[in-house]
Tab-separated table of N, CA and C in Angstrom:
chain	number	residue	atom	x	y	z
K	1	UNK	N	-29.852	-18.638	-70.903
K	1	UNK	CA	-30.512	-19.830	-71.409
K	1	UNK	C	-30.838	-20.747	-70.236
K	2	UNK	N	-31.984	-21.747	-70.326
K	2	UNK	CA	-32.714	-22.206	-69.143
K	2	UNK	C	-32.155	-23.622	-69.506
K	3	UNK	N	-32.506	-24.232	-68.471
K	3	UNK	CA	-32.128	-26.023	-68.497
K	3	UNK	C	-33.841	-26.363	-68.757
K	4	UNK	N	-34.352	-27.066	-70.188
K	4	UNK	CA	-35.624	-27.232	-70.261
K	4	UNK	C	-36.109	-28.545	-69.724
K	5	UNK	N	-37.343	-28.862	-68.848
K	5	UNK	CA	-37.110	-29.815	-68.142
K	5	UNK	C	-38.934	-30.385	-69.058
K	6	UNK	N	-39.495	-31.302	-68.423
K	6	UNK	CA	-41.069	-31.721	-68.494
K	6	UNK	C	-41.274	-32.492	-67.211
K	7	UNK	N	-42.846	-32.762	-67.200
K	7	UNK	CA	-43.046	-33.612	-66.431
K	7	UNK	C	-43.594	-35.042	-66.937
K	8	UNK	N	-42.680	-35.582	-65.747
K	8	UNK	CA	-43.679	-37.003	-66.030
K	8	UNK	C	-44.060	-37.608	-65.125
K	9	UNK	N	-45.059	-38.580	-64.931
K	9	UNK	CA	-45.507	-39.198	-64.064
K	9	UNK	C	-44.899	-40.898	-64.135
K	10	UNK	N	-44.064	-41.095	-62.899
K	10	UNK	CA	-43.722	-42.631	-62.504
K	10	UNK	C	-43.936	-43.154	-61.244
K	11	UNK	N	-43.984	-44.207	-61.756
K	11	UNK	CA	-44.634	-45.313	-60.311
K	11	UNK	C	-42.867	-45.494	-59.371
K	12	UNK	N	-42.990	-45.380	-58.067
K	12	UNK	CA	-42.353	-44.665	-56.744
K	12	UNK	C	-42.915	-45.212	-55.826
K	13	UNK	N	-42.360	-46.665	-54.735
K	13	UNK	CA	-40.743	-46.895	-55.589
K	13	UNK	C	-41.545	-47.910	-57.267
K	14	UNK	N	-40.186	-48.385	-58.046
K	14	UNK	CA	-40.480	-48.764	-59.042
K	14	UNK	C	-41.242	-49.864	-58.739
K	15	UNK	N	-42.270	-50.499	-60.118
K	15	UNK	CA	-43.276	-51.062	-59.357
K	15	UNK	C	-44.222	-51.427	-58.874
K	16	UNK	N	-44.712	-50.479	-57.938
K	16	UNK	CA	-45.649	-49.974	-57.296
K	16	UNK	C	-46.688	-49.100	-58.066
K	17	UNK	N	-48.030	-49.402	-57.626
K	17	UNK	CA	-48.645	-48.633	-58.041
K	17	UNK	C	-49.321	-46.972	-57.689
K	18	UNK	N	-48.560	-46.804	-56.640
K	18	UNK	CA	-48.153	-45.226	-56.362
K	18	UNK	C	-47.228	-44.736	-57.091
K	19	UNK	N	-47.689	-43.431	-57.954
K	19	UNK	CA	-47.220	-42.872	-59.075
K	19	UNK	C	-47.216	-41.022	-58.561
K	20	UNK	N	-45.919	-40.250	-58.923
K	20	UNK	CA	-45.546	-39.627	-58.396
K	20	UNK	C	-45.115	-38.416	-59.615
K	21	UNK	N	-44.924	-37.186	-59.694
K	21	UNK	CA	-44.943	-36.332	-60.978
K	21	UNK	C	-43.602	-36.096	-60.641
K	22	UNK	N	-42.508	-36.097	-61.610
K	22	UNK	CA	-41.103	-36.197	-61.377
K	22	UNK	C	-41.224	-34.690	-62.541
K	23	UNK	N	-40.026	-34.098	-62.465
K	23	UNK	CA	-38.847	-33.445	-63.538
K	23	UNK	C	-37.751	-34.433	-64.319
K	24	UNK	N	-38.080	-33.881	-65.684
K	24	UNK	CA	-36.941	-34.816	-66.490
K	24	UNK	C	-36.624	-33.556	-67.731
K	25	UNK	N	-35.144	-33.477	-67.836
K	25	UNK	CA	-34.571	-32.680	-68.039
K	25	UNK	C	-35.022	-32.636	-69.968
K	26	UNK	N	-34.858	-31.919	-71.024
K	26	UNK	CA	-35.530	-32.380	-71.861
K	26	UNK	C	-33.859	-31.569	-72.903
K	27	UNK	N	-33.375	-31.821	-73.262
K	27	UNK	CA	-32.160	-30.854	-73.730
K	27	UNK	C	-32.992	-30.657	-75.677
K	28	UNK	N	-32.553	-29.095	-75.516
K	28	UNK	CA	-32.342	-28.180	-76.902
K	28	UNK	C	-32.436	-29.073	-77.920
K	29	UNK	N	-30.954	-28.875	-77.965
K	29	UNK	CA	-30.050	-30.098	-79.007
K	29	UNK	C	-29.032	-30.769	-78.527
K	30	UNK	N	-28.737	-30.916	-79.557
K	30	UNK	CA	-26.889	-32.048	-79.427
K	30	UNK	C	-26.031	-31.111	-79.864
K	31	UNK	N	-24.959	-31.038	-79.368
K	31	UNK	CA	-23.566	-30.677	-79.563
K	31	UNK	C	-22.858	-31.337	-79.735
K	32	UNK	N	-22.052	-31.421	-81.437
K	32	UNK	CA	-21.470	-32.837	-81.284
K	32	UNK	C	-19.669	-31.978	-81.297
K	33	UNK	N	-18.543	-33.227	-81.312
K	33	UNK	CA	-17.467	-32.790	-80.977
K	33	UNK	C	-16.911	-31.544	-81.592
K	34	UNK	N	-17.029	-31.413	-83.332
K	34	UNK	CA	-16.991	-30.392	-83.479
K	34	UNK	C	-17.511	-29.165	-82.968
K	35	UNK	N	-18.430	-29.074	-82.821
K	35	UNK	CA	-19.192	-27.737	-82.482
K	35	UNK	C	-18.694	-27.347	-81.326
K	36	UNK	N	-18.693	-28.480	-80.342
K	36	UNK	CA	-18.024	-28.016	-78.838
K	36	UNK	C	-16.479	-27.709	-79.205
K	37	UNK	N	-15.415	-27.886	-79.894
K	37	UNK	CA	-14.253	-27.544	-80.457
K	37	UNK	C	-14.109	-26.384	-80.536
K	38	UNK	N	-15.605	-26.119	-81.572
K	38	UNK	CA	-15.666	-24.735	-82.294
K	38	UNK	C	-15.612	-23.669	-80.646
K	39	UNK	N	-16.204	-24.237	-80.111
K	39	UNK	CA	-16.921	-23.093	-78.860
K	39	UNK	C	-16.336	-22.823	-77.917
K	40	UNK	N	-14.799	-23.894	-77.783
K	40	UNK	CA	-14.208	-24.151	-77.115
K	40	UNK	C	-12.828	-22.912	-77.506
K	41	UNK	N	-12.445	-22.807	-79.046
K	41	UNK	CA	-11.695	-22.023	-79.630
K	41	UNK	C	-12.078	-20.931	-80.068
K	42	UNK	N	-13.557	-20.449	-79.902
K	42	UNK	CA	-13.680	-19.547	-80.027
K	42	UNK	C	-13.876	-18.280	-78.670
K	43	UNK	N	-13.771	-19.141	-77.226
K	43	UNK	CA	-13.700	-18.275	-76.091
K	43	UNK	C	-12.141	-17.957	-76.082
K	44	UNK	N	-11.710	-17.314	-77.008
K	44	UNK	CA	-10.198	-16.396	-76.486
K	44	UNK	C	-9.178	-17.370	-76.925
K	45	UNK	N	-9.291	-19.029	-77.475
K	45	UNK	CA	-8.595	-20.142	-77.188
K	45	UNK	C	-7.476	-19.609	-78.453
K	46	UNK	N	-5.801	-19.986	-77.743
K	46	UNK	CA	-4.862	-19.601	-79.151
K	46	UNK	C	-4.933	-21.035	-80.076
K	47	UNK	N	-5.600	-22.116	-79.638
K	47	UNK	CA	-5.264	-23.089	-80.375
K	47	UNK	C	-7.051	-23.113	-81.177
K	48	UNK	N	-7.164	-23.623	-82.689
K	48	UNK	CA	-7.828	-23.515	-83.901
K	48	UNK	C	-8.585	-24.556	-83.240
K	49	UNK	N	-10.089	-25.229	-83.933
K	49	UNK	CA	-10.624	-25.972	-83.379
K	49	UNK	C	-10.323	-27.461	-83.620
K	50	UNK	N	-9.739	-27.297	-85.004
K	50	UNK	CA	-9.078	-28.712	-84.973
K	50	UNK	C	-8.457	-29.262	-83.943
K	51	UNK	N	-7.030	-27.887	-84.036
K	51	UNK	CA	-6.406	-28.993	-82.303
K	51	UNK	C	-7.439	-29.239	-81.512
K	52	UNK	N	-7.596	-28.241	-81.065
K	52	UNK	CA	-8.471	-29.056	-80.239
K	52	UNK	C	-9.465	-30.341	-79.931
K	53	UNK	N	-9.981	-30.434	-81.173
K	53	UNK	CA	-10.744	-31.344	-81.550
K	53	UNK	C	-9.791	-32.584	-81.576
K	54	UNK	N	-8.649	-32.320	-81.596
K	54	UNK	CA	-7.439	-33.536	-81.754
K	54	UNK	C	-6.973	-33.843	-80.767
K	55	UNK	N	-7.028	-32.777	-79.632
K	55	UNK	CA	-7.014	-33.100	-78.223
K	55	UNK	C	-7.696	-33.639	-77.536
K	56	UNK	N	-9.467	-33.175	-77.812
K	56	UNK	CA	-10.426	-34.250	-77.292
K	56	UNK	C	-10.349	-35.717	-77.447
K	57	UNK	N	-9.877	-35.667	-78.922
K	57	UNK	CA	-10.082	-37.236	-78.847
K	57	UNK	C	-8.878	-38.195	-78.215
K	58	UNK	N	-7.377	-37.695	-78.687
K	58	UNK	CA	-6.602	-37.817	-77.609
K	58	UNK	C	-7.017	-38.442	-76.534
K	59	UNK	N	-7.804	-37.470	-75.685
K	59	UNK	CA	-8.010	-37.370	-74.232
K	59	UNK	C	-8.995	-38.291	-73.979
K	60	UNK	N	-9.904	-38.840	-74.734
K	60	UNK	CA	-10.880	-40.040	-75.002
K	60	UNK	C	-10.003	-41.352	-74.938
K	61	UNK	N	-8.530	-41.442	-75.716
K	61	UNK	CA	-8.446	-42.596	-76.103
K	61	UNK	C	-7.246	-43.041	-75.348
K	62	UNK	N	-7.175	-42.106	-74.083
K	62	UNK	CA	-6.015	-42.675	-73.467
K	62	UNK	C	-6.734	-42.099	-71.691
K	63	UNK	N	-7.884	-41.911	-71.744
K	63	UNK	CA	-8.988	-42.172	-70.920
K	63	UNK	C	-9.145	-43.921	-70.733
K	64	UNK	N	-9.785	-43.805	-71.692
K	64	UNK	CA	-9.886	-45.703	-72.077
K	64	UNK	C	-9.046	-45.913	-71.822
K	65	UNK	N	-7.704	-46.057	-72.256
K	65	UNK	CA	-6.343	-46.609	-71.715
K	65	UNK	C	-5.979	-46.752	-70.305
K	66	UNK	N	-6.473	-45.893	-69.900
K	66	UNK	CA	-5.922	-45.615	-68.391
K	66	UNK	C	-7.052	-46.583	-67.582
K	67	UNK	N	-8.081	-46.602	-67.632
K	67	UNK	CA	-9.945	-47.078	-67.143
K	67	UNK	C	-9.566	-48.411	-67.233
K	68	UNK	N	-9.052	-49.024	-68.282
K	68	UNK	CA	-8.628	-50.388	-68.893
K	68	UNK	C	-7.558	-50.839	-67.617
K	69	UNK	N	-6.669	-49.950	-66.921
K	69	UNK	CA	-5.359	-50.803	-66.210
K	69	UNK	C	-5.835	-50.650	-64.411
K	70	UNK	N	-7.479	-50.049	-64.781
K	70	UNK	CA	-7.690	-49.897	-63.482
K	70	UNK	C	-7.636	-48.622	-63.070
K	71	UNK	N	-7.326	-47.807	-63.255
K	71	UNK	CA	-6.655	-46.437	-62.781
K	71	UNK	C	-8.084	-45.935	-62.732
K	72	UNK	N	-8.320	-44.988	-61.626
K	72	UNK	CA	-9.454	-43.654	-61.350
K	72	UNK	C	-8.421	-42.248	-61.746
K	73	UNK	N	-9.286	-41.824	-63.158
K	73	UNK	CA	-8.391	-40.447	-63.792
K	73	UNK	C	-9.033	-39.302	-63.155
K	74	UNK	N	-8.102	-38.193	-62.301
K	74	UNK	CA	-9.141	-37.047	-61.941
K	74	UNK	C	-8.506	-35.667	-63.178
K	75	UNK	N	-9.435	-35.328	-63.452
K	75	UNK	CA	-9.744	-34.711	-64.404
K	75	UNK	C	-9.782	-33.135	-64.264
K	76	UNK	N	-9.197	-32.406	-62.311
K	76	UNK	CA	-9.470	-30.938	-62.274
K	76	UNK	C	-10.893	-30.988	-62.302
K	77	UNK	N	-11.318	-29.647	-62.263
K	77	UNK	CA	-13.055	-29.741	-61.984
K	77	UNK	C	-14.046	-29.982	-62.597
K	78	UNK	N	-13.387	-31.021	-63.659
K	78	UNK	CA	-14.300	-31.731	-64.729
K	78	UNK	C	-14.785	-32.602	-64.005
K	79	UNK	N	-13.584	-33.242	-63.303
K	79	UNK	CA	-13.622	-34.218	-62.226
K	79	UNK	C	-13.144	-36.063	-62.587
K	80	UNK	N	-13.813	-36.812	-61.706
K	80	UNK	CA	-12.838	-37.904	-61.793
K	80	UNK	C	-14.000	-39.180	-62.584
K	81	UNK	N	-13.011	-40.245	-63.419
K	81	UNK	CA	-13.706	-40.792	-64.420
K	81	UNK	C	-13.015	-42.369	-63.042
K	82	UNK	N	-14.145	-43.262	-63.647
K	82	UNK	CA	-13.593	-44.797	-62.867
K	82	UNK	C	-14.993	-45.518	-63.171
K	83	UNK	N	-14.381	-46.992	-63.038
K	83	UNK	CA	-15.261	-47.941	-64.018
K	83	UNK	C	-16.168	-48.528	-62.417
K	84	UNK	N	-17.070	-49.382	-62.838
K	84	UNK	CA	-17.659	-50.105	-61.615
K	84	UNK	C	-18.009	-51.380	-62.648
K	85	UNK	N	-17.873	-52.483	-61.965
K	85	UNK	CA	-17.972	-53.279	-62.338
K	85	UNK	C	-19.300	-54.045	-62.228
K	86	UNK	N	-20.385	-54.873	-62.841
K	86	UNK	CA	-21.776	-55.292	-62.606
K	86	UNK	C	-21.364	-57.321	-62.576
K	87	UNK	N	-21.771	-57.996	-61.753
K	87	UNK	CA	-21.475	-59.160	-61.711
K	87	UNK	C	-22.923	-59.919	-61.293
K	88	UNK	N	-23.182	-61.204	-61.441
K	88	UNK	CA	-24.348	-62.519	-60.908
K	88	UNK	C	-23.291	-62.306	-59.714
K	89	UNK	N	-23.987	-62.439	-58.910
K	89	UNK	CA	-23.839	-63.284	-57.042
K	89	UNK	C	-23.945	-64.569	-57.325
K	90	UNK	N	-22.675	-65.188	-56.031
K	90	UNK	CA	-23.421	-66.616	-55.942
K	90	UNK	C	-23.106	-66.737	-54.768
K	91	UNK	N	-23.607	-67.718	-53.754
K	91	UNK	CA	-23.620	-67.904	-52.508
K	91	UNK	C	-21.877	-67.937	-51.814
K	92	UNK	N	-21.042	-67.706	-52.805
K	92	UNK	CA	-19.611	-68.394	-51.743
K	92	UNK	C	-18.870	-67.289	-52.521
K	93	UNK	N	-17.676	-66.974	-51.301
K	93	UNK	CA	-16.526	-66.405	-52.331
K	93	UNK	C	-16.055	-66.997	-53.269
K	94	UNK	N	-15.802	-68.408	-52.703
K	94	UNK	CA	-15.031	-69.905	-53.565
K	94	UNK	C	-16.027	-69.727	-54.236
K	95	UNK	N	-17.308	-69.983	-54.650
K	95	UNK	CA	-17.700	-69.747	-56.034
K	95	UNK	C	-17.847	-68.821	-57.361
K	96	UNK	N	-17.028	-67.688	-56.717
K	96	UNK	CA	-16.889	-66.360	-57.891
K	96	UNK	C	-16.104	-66.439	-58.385
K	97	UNK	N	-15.838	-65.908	-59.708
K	97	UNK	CA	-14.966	-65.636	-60.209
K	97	UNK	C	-15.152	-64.705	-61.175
K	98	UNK	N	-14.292	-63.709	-62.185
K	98	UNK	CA	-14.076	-63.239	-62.894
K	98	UNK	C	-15.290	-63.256	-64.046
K	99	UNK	N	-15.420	-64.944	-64.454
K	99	UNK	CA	-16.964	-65.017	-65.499
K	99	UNK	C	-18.228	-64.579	-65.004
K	100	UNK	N	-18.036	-65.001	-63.467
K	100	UNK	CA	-19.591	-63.829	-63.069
K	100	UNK	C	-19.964	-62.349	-63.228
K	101	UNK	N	-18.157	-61.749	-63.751
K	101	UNK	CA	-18.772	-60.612	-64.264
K	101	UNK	C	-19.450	-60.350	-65.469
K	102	UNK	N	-20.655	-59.256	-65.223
K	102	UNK	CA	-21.303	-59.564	-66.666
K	102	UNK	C	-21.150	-58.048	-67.321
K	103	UNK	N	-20.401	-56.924	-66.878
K	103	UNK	CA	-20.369	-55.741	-67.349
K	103	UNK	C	-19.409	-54.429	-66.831
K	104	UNK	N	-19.430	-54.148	-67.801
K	104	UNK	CA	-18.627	-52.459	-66.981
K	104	UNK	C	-19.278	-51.246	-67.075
K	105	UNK	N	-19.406	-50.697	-66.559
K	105	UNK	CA	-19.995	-49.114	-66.525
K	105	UNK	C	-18.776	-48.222	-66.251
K	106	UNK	N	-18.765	-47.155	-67.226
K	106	UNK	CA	-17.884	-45.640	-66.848
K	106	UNK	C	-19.055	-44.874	-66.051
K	107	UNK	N	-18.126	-44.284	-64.830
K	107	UNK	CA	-18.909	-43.301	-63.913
K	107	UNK	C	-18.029	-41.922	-64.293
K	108	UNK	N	-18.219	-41.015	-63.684
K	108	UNK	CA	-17.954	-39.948	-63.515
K	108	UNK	C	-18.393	-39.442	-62.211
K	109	UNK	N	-17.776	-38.976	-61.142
K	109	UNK	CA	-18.080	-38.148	-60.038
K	109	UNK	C	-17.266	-36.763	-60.189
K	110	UNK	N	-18.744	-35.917	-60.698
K	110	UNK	CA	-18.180	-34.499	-60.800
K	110	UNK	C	-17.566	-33.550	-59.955
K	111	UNK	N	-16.713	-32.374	-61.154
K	111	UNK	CA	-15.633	-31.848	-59.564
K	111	UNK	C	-16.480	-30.796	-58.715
K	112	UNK	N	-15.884	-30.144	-58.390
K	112	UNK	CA	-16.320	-29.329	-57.383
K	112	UNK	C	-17.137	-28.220	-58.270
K	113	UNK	N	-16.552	-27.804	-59.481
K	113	UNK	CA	-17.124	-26.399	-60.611
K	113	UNK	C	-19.191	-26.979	-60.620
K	114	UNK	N	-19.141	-28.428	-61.287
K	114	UNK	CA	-20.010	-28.850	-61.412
K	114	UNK	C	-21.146	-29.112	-59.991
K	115	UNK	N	-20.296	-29.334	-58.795
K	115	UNK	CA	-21.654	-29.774	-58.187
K	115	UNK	C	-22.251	-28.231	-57.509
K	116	UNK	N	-21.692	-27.254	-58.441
K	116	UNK	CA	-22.659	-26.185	-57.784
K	116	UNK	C	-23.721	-25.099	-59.019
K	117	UNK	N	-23.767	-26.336	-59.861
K	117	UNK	CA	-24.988	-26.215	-61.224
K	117	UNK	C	-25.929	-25.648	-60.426
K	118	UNK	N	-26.600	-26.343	-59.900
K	118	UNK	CA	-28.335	-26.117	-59.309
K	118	UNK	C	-28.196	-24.643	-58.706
K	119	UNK	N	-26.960	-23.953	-57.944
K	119	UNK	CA	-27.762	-22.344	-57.664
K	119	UNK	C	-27.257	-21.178	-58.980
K	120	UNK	N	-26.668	-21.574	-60.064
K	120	UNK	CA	-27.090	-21.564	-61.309
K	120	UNK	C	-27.992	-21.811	-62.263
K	121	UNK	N	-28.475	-22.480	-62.200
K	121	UNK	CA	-29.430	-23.399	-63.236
K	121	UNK	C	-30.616	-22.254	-62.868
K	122	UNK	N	-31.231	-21.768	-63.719
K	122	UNK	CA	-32.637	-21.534	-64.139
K	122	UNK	C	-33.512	-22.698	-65.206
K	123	UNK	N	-35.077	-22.971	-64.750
K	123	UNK	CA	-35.766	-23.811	-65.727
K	123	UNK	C	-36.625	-23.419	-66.363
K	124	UNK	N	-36.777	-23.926	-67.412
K	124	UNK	CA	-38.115	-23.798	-68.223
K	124	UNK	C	-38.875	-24.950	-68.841
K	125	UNK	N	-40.073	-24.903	-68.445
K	125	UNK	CA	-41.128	-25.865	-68.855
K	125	UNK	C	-41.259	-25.344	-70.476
K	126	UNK	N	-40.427	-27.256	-70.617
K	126	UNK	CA	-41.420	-27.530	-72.007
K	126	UNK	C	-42.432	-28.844	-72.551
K	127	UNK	N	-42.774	-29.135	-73.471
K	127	UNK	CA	-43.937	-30.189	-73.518
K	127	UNK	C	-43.128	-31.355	-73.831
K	128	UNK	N	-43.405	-32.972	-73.410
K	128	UNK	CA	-42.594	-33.504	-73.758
K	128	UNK	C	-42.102	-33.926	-75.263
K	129	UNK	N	-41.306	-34.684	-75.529
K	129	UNK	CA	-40.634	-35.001	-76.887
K	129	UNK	C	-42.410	-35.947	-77.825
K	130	UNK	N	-43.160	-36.397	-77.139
K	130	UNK	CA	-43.916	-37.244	-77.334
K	130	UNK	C	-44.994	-36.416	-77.596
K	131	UNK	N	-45.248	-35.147	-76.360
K	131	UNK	CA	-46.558	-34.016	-76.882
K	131	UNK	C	-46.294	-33.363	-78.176
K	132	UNK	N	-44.739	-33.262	-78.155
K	132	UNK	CA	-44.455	-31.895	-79.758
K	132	UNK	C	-44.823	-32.586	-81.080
K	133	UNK	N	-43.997	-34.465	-80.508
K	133	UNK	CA	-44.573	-35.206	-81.914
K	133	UNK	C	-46.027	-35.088	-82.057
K	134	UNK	N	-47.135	-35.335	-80.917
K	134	UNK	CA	-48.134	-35.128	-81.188
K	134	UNK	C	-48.713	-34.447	-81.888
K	135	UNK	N	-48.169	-32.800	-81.384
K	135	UNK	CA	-48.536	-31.327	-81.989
K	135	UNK	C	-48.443	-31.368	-83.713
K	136	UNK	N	-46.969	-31.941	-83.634
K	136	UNK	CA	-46.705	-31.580	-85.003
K	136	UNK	C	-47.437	-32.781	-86.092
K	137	UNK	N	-47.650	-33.933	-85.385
K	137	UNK	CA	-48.343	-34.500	-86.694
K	137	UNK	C	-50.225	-34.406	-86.636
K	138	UNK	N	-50.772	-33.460	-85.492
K	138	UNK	CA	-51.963	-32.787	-85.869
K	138	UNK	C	-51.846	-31.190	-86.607
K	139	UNK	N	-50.779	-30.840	-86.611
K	139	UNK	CA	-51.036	-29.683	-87.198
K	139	UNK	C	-50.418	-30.222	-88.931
K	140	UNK	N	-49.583	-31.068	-89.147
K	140	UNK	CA	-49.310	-31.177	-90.184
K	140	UNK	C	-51.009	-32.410	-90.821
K	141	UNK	N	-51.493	-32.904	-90.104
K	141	UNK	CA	-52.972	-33.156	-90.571
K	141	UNK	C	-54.138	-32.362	-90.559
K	142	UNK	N	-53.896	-31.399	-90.045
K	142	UNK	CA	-54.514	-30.312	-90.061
K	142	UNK	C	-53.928	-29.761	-91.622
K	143	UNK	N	-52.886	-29.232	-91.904
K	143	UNK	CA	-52.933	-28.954	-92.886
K	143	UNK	C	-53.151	-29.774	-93.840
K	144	UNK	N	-53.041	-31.130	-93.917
K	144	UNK	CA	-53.195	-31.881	-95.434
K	144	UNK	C	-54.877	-31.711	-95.427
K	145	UNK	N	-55.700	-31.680	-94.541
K	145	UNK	CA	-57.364	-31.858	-94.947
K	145	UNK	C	-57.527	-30.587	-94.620
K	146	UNK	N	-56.697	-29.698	-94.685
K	146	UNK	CA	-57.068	-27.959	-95.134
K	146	UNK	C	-57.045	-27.472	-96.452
K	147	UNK	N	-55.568	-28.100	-96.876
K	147	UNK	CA	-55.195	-27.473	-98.164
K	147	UNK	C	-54.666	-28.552	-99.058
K	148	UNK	N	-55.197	-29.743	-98.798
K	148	UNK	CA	-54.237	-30.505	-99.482
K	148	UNK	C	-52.541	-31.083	-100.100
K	149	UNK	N	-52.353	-30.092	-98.954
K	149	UNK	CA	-50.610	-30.428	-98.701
K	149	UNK	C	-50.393	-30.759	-97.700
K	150	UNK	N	-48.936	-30.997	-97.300
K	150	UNK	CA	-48.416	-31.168	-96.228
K	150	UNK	C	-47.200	-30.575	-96.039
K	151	UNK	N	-47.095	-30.288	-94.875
K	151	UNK	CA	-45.728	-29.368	-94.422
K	151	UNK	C	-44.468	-30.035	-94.779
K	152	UNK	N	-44.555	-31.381	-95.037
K	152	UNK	CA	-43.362	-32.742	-95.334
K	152	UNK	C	-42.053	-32.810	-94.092
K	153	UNK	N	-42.908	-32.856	-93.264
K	153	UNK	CA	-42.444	-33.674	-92.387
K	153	UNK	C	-42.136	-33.156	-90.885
K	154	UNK	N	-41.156	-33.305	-90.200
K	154	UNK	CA	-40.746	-32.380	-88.752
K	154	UNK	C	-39.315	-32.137	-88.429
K	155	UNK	N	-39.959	-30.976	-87.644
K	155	UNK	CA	-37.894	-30.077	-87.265
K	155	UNK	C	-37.986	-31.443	-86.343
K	156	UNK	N	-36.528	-30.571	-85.273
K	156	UNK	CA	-36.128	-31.337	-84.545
K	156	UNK	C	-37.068	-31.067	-83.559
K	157	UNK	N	-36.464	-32.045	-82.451
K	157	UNK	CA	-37.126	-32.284	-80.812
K	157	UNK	C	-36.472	-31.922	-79.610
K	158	UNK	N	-37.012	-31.655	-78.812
K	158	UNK	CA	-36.173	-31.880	-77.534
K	158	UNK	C	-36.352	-33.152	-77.055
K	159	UNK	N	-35.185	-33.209	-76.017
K	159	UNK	CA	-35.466	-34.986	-75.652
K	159	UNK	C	-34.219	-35.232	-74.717
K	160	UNK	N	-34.701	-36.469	-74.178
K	160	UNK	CA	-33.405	-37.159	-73.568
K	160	UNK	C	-33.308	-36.548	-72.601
K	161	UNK	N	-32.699	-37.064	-71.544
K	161	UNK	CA	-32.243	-36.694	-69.843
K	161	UNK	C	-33.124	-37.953	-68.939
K	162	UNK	N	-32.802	-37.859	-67.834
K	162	UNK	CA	-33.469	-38.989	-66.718
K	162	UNK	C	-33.745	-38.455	-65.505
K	163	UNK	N	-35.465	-38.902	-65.207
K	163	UNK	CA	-35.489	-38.411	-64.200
K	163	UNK	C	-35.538	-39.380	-63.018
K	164	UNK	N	-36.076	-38.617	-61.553
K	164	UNK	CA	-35.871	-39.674	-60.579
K	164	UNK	C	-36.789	-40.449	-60.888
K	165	UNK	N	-36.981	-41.649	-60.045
K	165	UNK	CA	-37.640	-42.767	-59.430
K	165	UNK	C	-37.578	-44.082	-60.826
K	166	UNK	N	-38.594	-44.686	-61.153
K	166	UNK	CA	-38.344	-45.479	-62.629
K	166	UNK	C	-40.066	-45.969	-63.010
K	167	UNK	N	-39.746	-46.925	-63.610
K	167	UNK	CA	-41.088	-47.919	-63.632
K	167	UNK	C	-41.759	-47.154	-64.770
K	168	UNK	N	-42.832	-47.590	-64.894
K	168	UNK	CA	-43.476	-47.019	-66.035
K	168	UNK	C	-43.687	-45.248	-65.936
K	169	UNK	N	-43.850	-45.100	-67.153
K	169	UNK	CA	-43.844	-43.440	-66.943
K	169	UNK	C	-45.034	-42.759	-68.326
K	170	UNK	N	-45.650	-41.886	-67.496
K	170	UNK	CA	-46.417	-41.178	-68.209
K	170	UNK	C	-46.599	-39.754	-68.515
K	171	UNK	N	-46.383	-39.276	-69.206
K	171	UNK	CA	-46.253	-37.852	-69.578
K	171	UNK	C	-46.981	-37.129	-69.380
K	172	UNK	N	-46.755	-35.872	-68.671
K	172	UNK	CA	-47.734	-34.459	-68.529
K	172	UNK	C	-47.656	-33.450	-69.135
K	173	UNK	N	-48.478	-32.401	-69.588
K	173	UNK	CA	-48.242	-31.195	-69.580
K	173	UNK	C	-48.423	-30.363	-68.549
């Protein structure tokens, strides 16, 4: 199975009106906790997917716990979880404090298993989440002024992922 990516076109750096054709990753579907449980207990695992599934969350909620007292959790070659903090500047140390922070972010810096994806990874071009909606609501108008029906409505999409640079962005095929 391929990592499905599209293209898009963004302005580089953000901004600017030099615009540049990036890769942005476009994923299948979603896997939600169950399913990854399921997939998780079904490679050889002696424990059912519940536990497991009881372990994930576990491992979620004393993640948070730990992130909360400050602590950087390393995780084996899942790798290591730690917060960064987002704050306003102001001209003085003596003028900061604690209320200038305005946020937290969870990072992740992956372990070693992960940062060697890319001479793994095979891709495949697909159209973006925005061309398929396109597709599908001309072919489903295509059919209502064919036959007077309609297909009632649409599967799913691919979608979601980020690519480099930012700023406005425009889609290719």
């Amino acid at each position: 199975m391929a990592i499905n990516y599209s293209k898009v076109q963004m302005a580089c750096p953000p901004g600017s009106k030099t615009k540049k054709v990036y890769a942005r990753a476009q994923y299948a579907s979603i896997m939600d906790i169950q399913e990854f449980s399921k997939h998780i207990s079904d490679h050889n695992s002696v424990y059912d997917r519940s536990t497991i599934q009881g372990v994930l969350a576990k491992a979620v909620d004393c993640l948070r716990e730990e992130l909360l007292l400050g602590r950087k959790v390393q995780l084996g070659d899942l790798g290591s979880f730690y917060v960064a903090v987002h704050s306003k500047g102001t001209d003085t140390a003596e003028e900061f404090s604690s209320s200038n922070i305005t946020g937290i972010s969870v990072k992740l810096s992956v372990g070693e298993n992960f940062k060697t994806l890319m001479k793994d990874a095979t891709f495949e071009f697909v159209p973006t989440r925005a061309m398929q909606a396109e597709a599908r609501k001309a072919t489903n108008e295509s059919i209502d002024s064919g036959s007077g029906s309609s297909s009632g409505g649409s599967s799913g999409s691919s979608g979601g992922g980020s690519g480099s640079g930012g700023g406005s962005v425009g889609e290719l095929n």
